XYZ file of C-alpha atoms in Angstrom:
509
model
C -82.698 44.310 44.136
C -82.783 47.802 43.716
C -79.573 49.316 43.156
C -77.697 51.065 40.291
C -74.255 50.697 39.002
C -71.654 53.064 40.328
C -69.774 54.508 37.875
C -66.662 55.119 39.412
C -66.670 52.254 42.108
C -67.330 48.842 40.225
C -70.217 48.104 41.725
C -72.897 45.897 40.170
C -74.753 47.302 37.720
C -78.528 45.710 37.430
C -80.007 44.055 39.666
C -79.818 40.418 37.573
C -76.438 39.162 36.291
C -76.325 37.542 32.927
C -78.154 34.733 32.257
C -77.084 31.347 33.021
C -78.179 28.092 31.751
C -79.904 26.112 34.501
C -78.092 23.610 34.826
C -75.018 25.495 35.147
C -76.420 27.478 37.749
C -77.235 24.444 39.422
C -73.866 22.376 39.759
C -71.636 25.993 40.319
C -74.106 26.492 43.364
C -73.025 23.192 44.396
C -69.329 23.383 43.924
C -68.998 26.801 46.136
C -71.339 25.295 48.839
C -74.781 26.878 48.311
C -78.017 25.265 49.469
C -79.263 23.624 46.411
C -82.802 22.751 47.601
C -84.017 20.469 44.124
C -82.824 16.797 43.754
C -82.694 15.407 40.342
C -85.827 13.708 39.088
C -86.527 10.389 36.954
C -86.538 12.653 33.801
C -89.257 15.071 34.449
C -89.521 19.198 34.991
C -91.608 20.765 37.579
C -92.580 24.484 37.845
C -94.058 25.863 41.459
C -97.309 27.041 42.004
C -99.386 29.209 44.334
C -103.214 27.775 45.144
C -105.243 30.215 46.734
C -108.112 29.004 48.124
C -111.370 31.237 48.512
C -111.387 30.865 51.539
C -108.426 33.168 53.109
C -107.905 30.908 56.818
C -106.595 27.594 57.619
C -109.412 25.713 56.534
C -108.958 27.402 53.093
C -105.152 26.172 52.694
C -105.970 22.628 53.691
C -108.671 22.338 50.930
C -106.200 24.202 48.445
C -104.043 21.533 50.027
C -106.214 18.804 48.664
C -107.154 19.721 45.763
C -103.684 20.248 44.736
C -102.932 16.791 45.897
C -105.834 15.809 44.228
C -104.584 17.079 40.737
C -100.860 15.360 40.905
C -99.150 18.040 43.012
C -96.339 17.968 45.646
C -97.411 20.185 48.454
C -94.298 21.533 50.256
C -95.726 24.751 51.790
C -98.978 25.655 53.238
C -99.574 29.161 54.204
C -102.883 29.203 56.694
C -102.631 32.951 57.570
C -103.640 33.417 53.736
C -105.222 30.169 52.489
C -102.689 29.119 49.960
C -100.270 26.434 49.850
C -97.045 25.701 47.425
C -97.053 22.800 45.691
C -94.596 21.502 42.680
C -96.382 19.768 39.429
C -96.185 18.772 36.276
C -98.401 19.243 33.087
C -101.642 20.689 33.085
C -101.641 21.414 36.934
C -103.205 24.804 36.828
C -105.906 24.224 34.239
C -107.116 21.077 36.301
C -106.917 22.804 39.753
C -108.696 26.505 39.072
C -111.850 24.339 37.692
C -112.100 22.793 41.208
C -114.938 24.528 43.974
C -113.652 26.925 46.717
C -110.411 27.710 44.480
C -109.591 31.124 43.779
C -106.752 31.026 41.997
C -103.661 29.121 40.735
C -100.663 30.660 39.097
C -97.251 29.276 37.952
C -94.226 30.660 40.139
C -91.456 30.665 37.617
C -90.771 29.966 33.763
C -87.796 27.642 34.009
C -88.520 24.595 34.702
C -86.793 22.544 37.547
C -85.720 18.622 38.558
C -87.951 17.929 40.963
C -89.959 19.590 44.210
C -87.471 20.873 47.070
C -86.046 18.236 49.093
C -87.139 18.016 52.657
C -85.856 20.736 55.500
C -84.277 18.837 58.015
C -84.375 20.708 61.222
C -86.281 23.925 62.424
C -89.079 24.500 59.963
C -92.513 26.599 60.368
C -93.681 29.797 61.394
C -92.689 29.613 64.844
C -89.645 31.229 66.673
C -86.082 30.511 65.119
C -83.374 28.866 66.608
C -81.724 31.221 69.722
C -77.810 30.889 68.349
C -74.860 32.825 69.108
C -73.347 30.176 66.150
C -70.897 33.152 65.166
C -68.135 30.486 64.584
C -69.791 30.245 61.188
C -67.486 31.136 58.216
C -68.190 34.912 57.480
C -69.760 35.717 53.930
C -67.037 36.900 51.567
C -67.696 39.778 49.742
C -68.257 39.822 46.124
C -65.703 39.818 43.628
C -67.424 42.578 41.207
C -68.126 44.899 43.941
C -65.405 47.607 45.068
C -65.156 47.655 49.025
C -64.100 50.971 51.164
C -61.900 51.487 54.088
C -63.705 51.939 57.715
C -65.481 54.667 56.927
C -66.015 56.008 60.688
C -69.262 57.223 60.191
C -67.969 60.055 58.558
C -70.005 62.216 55.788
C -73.606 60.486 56.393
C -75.114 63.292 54.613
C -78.183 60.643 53.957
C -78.726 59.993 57.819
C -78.360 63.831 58.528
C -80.832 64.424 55.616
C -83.855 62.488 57.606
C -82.043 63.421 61.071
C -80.869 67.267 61.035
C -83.114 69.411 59.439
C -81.065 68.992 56.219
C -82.883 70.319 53.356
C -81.833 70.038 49.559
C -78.959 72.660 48.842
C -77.384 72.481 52.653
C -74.337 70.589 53.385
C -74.794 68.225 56.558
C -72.810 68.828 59.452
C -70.900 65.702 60.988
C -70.717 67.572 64.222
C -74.851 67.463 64.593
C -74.513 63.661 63.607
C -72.086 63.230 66.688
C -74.666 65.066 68.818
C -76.241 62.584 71.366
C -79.235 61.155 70.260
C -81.550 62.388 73.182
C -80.571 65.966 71.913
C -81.254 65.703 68.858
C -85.013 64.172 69.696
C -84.200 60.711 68.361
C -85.118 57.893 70.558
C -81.851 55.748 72.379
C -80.758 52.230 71.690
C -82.398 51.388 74.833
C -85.860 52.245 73.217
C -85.279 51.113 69.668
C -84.084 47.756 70.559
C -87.684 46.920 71.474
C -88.862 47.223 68.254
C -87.837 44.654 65.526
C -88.182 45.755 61.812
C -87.635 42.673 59.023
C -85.137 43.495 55.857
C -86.817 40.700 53.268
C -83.568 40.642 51.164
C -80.405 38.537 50.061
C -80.015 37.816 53.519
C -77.677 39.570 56.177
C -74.342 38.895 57.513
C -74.760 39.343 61.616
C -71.034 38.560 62.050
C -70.544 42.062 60.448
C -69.226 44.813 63.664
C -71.706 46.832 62.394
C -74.617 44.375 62.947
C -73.307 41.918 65.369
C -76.138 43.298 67.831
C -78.653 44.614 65.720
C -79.878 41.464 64.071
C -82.140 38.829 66.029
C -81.886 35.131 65.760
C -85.097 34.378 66.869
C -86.690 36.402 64.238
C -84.446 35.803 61.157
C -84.851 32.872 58.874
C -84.933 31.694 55.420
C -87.358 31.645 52.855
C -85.407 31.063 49.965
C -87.194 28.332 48.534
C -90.874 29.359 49.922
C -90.635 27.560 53.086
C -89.206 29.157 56.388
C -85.874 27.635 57.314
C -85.163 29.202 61.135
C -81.661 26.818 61.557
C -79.088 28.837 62.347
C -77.460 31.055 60.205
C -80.072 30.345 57.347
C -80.852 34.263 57.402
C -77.177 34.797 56.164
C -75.921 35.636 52.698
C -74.964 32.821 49.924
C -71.515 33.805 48.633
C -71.620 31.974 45.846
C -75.244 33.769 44.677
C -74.709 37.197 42.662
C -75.530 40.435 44.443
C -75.713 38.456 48.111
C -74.380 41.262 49.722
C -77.389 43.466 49.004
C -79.226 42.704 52.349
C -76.252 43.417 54.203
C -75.884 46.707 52.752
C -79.890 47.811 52.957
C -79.319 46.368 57.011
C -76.751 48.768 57.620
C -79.174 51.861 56.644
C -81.585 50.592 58.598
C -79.593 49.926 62.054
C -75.891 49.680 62.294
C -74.707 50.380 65.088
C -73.547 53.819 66.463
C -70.093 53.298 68.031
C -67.553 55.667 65.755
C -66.815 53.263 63.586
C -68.010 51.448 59.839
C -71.697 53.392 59.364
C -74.417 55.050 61.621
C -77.896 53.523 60.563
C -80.939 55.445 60.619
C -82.199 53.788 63.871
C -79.115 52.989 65.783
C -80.585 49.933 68.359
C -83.328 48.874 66.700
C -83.609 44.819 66.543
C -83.180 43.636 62.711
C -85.030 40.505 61.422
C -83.043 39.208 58.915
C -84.995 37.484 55.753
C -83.212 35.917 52.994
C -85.431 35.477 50.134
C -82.631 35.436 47.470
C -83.090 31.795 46.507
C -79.874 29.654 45.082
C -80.505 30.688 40.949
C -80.731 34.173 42.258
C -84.107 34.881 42.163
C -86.817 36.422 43.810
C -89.942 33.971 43.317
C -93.384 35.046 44.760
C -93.037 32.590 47.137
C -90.621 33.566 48.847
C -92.016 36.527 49.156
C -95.251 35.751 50.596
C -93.013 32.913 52.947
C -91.094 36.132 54.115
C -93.820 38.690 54.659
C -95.503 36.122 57.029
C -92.521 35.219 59.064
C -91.988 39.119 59.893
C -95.516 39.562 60.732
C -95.820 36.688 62.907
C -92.999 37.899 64.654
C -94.033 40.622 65.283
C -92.409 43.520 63.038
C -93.570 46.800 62.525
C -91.789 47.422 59.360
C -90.890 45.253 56.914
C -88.347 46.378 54.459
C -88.964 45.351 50.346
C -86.013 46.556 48.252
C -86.453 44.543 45.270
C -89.310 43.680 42.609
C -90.870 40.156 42.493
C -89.308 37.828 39.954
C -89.747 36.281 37.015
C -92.445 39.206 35.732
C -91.157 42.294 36.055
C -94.677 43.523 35.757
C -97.514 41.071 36.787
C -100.687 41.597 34.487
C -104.139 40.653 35.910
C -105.026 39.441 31.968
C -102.356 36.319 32.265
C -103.909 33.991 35.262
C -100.787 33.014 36.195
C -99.454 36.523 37.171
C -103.330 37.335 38.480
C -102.795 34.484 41.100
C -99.165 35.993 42.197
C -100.782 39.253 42.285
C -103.052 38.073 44.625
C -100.687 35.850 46.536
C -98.420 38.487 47.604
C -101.567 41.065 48.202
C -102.872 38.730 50.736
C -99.684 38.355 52.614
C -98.854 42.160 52.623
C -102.380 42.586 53.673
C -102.060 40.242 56.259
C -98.502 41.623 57.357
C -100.486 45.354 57.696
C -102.937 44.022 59.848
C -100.954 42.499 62.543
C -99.119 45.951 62.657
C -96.487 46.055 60.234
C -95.658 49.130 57.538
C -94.616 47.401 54.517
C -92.380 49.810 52.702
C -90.912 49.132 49.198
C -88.470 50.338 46.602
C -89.870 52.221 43.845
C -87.617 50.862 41.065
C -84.965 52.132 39.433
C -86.053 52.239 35.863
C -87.318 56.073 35.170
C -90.367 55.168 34.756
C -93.662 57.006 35.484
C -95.641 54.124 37.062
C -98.650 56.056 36.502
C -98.078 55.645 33.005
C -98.381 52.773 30.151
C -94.701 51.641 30.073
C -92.526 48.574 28.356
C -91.092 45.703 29.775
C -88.235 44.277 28.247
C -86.410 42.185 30.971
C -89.349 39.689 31.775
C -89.227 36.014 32.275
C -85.986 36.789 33.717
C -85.200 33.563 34.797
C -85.193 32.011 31.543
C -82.390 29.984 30.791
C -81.997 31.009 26.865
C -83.954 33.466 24.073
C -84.603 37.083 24.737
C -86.960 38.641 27.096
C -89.815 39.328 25.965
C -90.735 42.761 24.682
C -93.678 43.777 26.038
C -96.018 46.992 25.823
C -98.092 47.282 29.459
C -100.828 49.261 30.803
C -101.264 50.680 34.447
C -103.198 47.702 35.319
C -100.120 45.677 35.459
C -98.085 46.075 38.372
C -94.416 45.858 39.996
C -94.715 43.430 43.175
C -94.946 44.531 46.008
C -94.311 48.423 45.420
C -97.662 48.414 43.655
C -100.082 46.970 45.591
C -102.577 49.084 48.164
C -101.337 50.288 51.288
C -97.559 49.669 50.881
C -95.301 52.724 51.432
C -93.500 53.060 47.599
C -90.302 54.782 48.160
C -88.402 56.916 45.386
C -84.744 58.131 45.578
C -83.425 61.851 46.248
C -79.517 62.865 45.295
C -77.266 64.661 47.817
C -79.142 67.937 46.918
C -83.022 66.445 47.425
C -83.366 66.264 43.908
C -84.819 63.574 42.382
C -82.453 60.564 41.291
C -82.180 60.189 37.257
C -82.629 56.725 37.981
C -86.389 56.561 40.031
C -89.263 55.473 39.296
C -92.248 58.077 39.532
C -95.600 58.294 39.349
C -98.465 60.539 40.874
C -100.521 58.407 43.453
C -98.172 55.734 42.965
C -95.426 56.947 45.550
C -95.117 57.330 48.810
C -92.593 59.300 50.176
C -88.771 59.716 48.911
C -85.637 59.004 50.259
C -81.962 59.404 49.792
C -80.802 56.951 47.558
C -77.791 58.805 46.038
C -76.285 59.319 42.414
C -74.523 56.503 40.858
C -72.596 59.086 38.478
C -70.770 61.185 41.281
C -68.609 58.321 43.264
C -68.489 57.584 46.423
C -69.607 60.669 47.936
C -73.029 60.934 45.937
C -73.851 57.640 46.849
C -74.681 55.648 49.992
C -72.032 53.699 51.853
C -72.906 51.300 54.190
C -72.510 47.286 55.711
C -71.126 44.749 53.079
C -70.324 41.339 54.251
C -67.076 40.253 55.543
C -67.155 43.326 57.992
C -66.965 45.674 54.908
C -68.079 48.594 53.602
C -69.699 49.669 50.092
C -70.921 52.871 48.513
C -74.392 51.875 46.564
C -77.518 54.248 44.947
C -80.854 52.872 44.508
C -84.349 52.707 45.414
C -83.188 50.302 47.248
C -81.002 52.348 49.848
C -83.943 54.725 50.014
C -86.431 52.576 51.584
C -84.449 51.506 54.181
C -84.141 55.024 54.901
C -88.244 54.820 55.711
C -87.945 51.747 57.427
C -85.615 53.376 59.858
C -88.114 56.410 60.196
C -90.387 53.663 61.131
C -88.736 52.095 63.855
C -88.549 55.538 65.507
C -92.322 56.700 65.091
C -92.620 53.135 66.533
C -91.002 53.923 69.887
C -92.715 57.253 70.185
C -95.823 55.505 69.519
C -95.651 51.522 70.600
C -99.506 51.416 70.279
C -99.851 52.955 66.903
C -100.949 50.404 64.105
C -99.595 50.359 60.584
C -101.747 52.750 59.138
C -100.934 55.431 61.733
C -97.643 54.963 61.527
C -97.326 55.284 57.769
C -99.546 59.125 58.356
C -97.454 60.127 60.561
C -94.178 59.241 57.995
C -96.385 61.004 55.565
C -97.387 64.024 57.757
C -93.916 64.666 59.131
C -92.238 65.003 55.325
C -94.934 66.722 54.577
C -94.543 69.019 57.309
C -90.634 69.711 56.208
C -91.673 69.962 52.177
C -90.860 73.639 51.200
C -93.390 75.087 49.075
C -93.360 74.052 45.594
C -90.973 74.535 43.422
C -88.127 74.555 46.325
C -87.482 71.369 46.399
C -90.137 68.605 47.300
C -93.442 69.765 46.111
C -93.788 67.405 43.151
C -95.784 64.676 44.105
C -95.109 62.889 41.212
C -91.233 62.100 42.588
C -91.875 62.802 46.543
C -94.751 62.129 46.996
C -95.963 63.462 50.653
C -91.740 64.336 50.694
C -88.895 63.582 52.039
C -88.710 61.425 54.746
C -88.097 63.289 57.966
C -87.193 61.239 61.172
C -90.527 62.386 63.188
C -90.433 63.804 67.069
């Protein structure tokens, strides 16, 4: 996830918490109730793998299907729309498999070893439509413990809303008054119209019992993919209390969509319909799997933007050299790919590192979900890339302060970003940051990358209604032409490419 520590509010600081030992991770899951998908083994370790087939269709998953069978795997997932399956093995799995015909590529998932393949879904399972449930009964997600929470905050002071919304330029102080300005004056599109488009938040999950998002988020487009495999049961799209950072997706929902009623936070598209997405997985990670199991769900139903705020785990940077990381690579390229053709804008965080993606750069937090040692320390070159901020066609998002100036925080790069975004300060409180949604019907104040995509997959949602026919390419000019449009000339604000890219987002009309 891509947030940064507040310094004056407790909230979390990176986006991974300290390591924990696996097995440890494992049983405290258990003990505070989350769904803890592996079931020991008869003394044996498995890691997950991605097959890609050459083939990119339904006939090419079924023969990565067989040959994976074929080489001692456990198939749990097959992905048609992109001709790779999932599968669970032991040994020299990979080796064995990318020497068979009509395989492109195979590539280990994770570092850490675990027990044994997922167990079995029981219940609603597949691509299709989730479960139609008004289950609200469930027990709401508590907040957690290491983040500070805020009183109501009555969508007062949402300087980042009135930044994409008012005209608001870096230097000007937003005006509450415009914010309570009906929508139709203003030139944004009503409820009415946004709640025909659905945009996807691919996150920690999302708490829909929150006031804020009660209405915004839709069952039959939310579902689980935190093990790789789309769970639409009920409730599966919410948080996991006992996971670190769960609250994330609730927070990045809020930006995109809370409702507009006076009270808690306005969201950039007020109406819109949310699919909810939890990747966040029970050892609090964010395996390519999951990924590419959550980019397809939105895309098959039907999203037109699909909101990334995080980096794929357990390579911070994934280098074409290692085959491995190749494979994830292109794993996750063929489901954004296939998430832009059926319509969707795939926008992601930029990262929240400093880092001039443009440039050779170190990584020194990768495997991080190794269960002991240090990271390794590694020295990169452009050709290795965050996932899926890096890959062609995605909208990379970096964050702007209060003023429009660049966050201290962002990641950069010329050609390598898309547009910018308010994503706050961590170092000036509350007010420099973002508040918005945290479960429990709370509210948080957080700054990241993260918070400034959702600002662009707001903007989204509304060039959607004022253009229902528009594909995703369209849609992402017009995001760029419309900042563009409001960029001063340089040198007043927005004209560096290298942190704005085309600009600041601006909510288009």
């Amino acid at each position: 996830m891509e947030q940064v520590h507040l310094a004056s509010s407790g909230t979390p600081g990176s986006r991974k918490g300290p390591l924990r030992v696996l097995l440890v991770m494992l049983l405290t899951a258990l003990v505070l109730g989350g769904a803890v998908p592996y079931v020991a083994g008869p003394g044996r370790s498995y890691l997950s793998y991605l097959v890609l087939a050459r083939q990119v269709d339904a006939a090419g998953s079924a023969l990565a299907a067989e040959e994976a069978r074929a080489a001692g795997g456990d198939v749990v997932q097959d992905y048609p729309q992109i001709g790779a399956v999932l599968a669970y093995a032991t040994g020299g799995f990979a080796e064995t498999v990318r020497a068979r015909p009509g395989i492109a590529a195979v590539g280990a998932t994770r570092t850490a070893p675990v027990p044994s393949p997922p167990r079995p879904l029981s219940g609603a399972g597949g691509f299709g439509s989730g479960a139609a449930s008004d289950a609200l009964d469930v027990p709401e997600t508590g907040d957690d413990e290491s983040t500070a929470t805020l009183p109501d905050p009555g969508e007062q002071d949402s300087w980042n809303v009135a930044m994409l919304g008012a005209g608001v330029r870096p230097g000007v102080e937003t005006s509450a008054a415009l914010l309570r300005t009906p929508a139709a004056e203003r030139g944004v599109p009503t409820p009415e119209a946004l709640h025909k488009v659905m945009v996807a938040v691919l996150d920690s999950g999302v708490d829909d019992t929150h006031p804020d998002l009660r209405g915004a988020v839709d069952p039959k487009s939310s579902a689980s993919c935190a093990d790789g495999r789309p769970d639409a049961r009920a409730g599966a799209w919410r948080p996991d209390d006992g996971v670190t950072e769960s609250g994330h997706g609730t927070h990045v929902a809020g930006i995109v969509g809370a409702v507009r009623d006076g009270h808690g936070v306005m969201g950039v598209a007020p109406g819109v319909r949310i699919g909810a997405v939890r990747l966040l997985g029970p050892l609090g990670q964010y395996y390519p799997e999951n990924i590419v199991c959550g980019m397809i769900w939105a895309a098959d139903h039907g999203a037109k933007a699909i909101n990334n705020s995080y980096f794929a785990d357990p390579w911070k940077y994934n280098c074409p050299q290692d085959p491995d990381q190749a494979a994830v690579v292109a794993a996750v390229s063929r489901a954004v790919e296939y998430a832009r053709g059926k319509g969707a804008v795939v926008v992601a965080s930029a990262g929240n590192d400093g880092q001039d993606l443009g440039a050779p750069r170190r990584d020194e937090r990768s495997p991080n979900d190794r269960v002991s040692g240090p990271p390794q320390s590694r020295e990169l070159g452009t050709e290795c890339i965050r996932l899926p901020g890096e890959l062609p066609g995605v909208v990379t998002v970096t964050s702007v302060n209060r003023d429009g100036q660049p966050s201290a925080y962002t990641n950069y790069g010329r050609g390598k970003v898309s547009l910018a975004a308010p994503g706050g300060d961590p170092d000036s409180g509350v007010q420099g940051a973002v508040v918005s949604d945290w479960p429990g019907g709370q509210y948080t104040a957080l700054a990241g990358t993260s918070m400034a995509a959702a600002h662009v997959t707001g903007a989204v949602a509304v060039a959607a209604v004022l253009h229902p026919d528009w594909n995703s390419e369209q849609l992402a000019a017009l995001l760029a032409s419309t900042a563009a449009a409001a960029c001063p000339p340089a040198g007043q604000g927005c004209g560096d490419r290298e942190y704005y890219g085309a600009g600041i987002v601006t909510l288009p009309r």
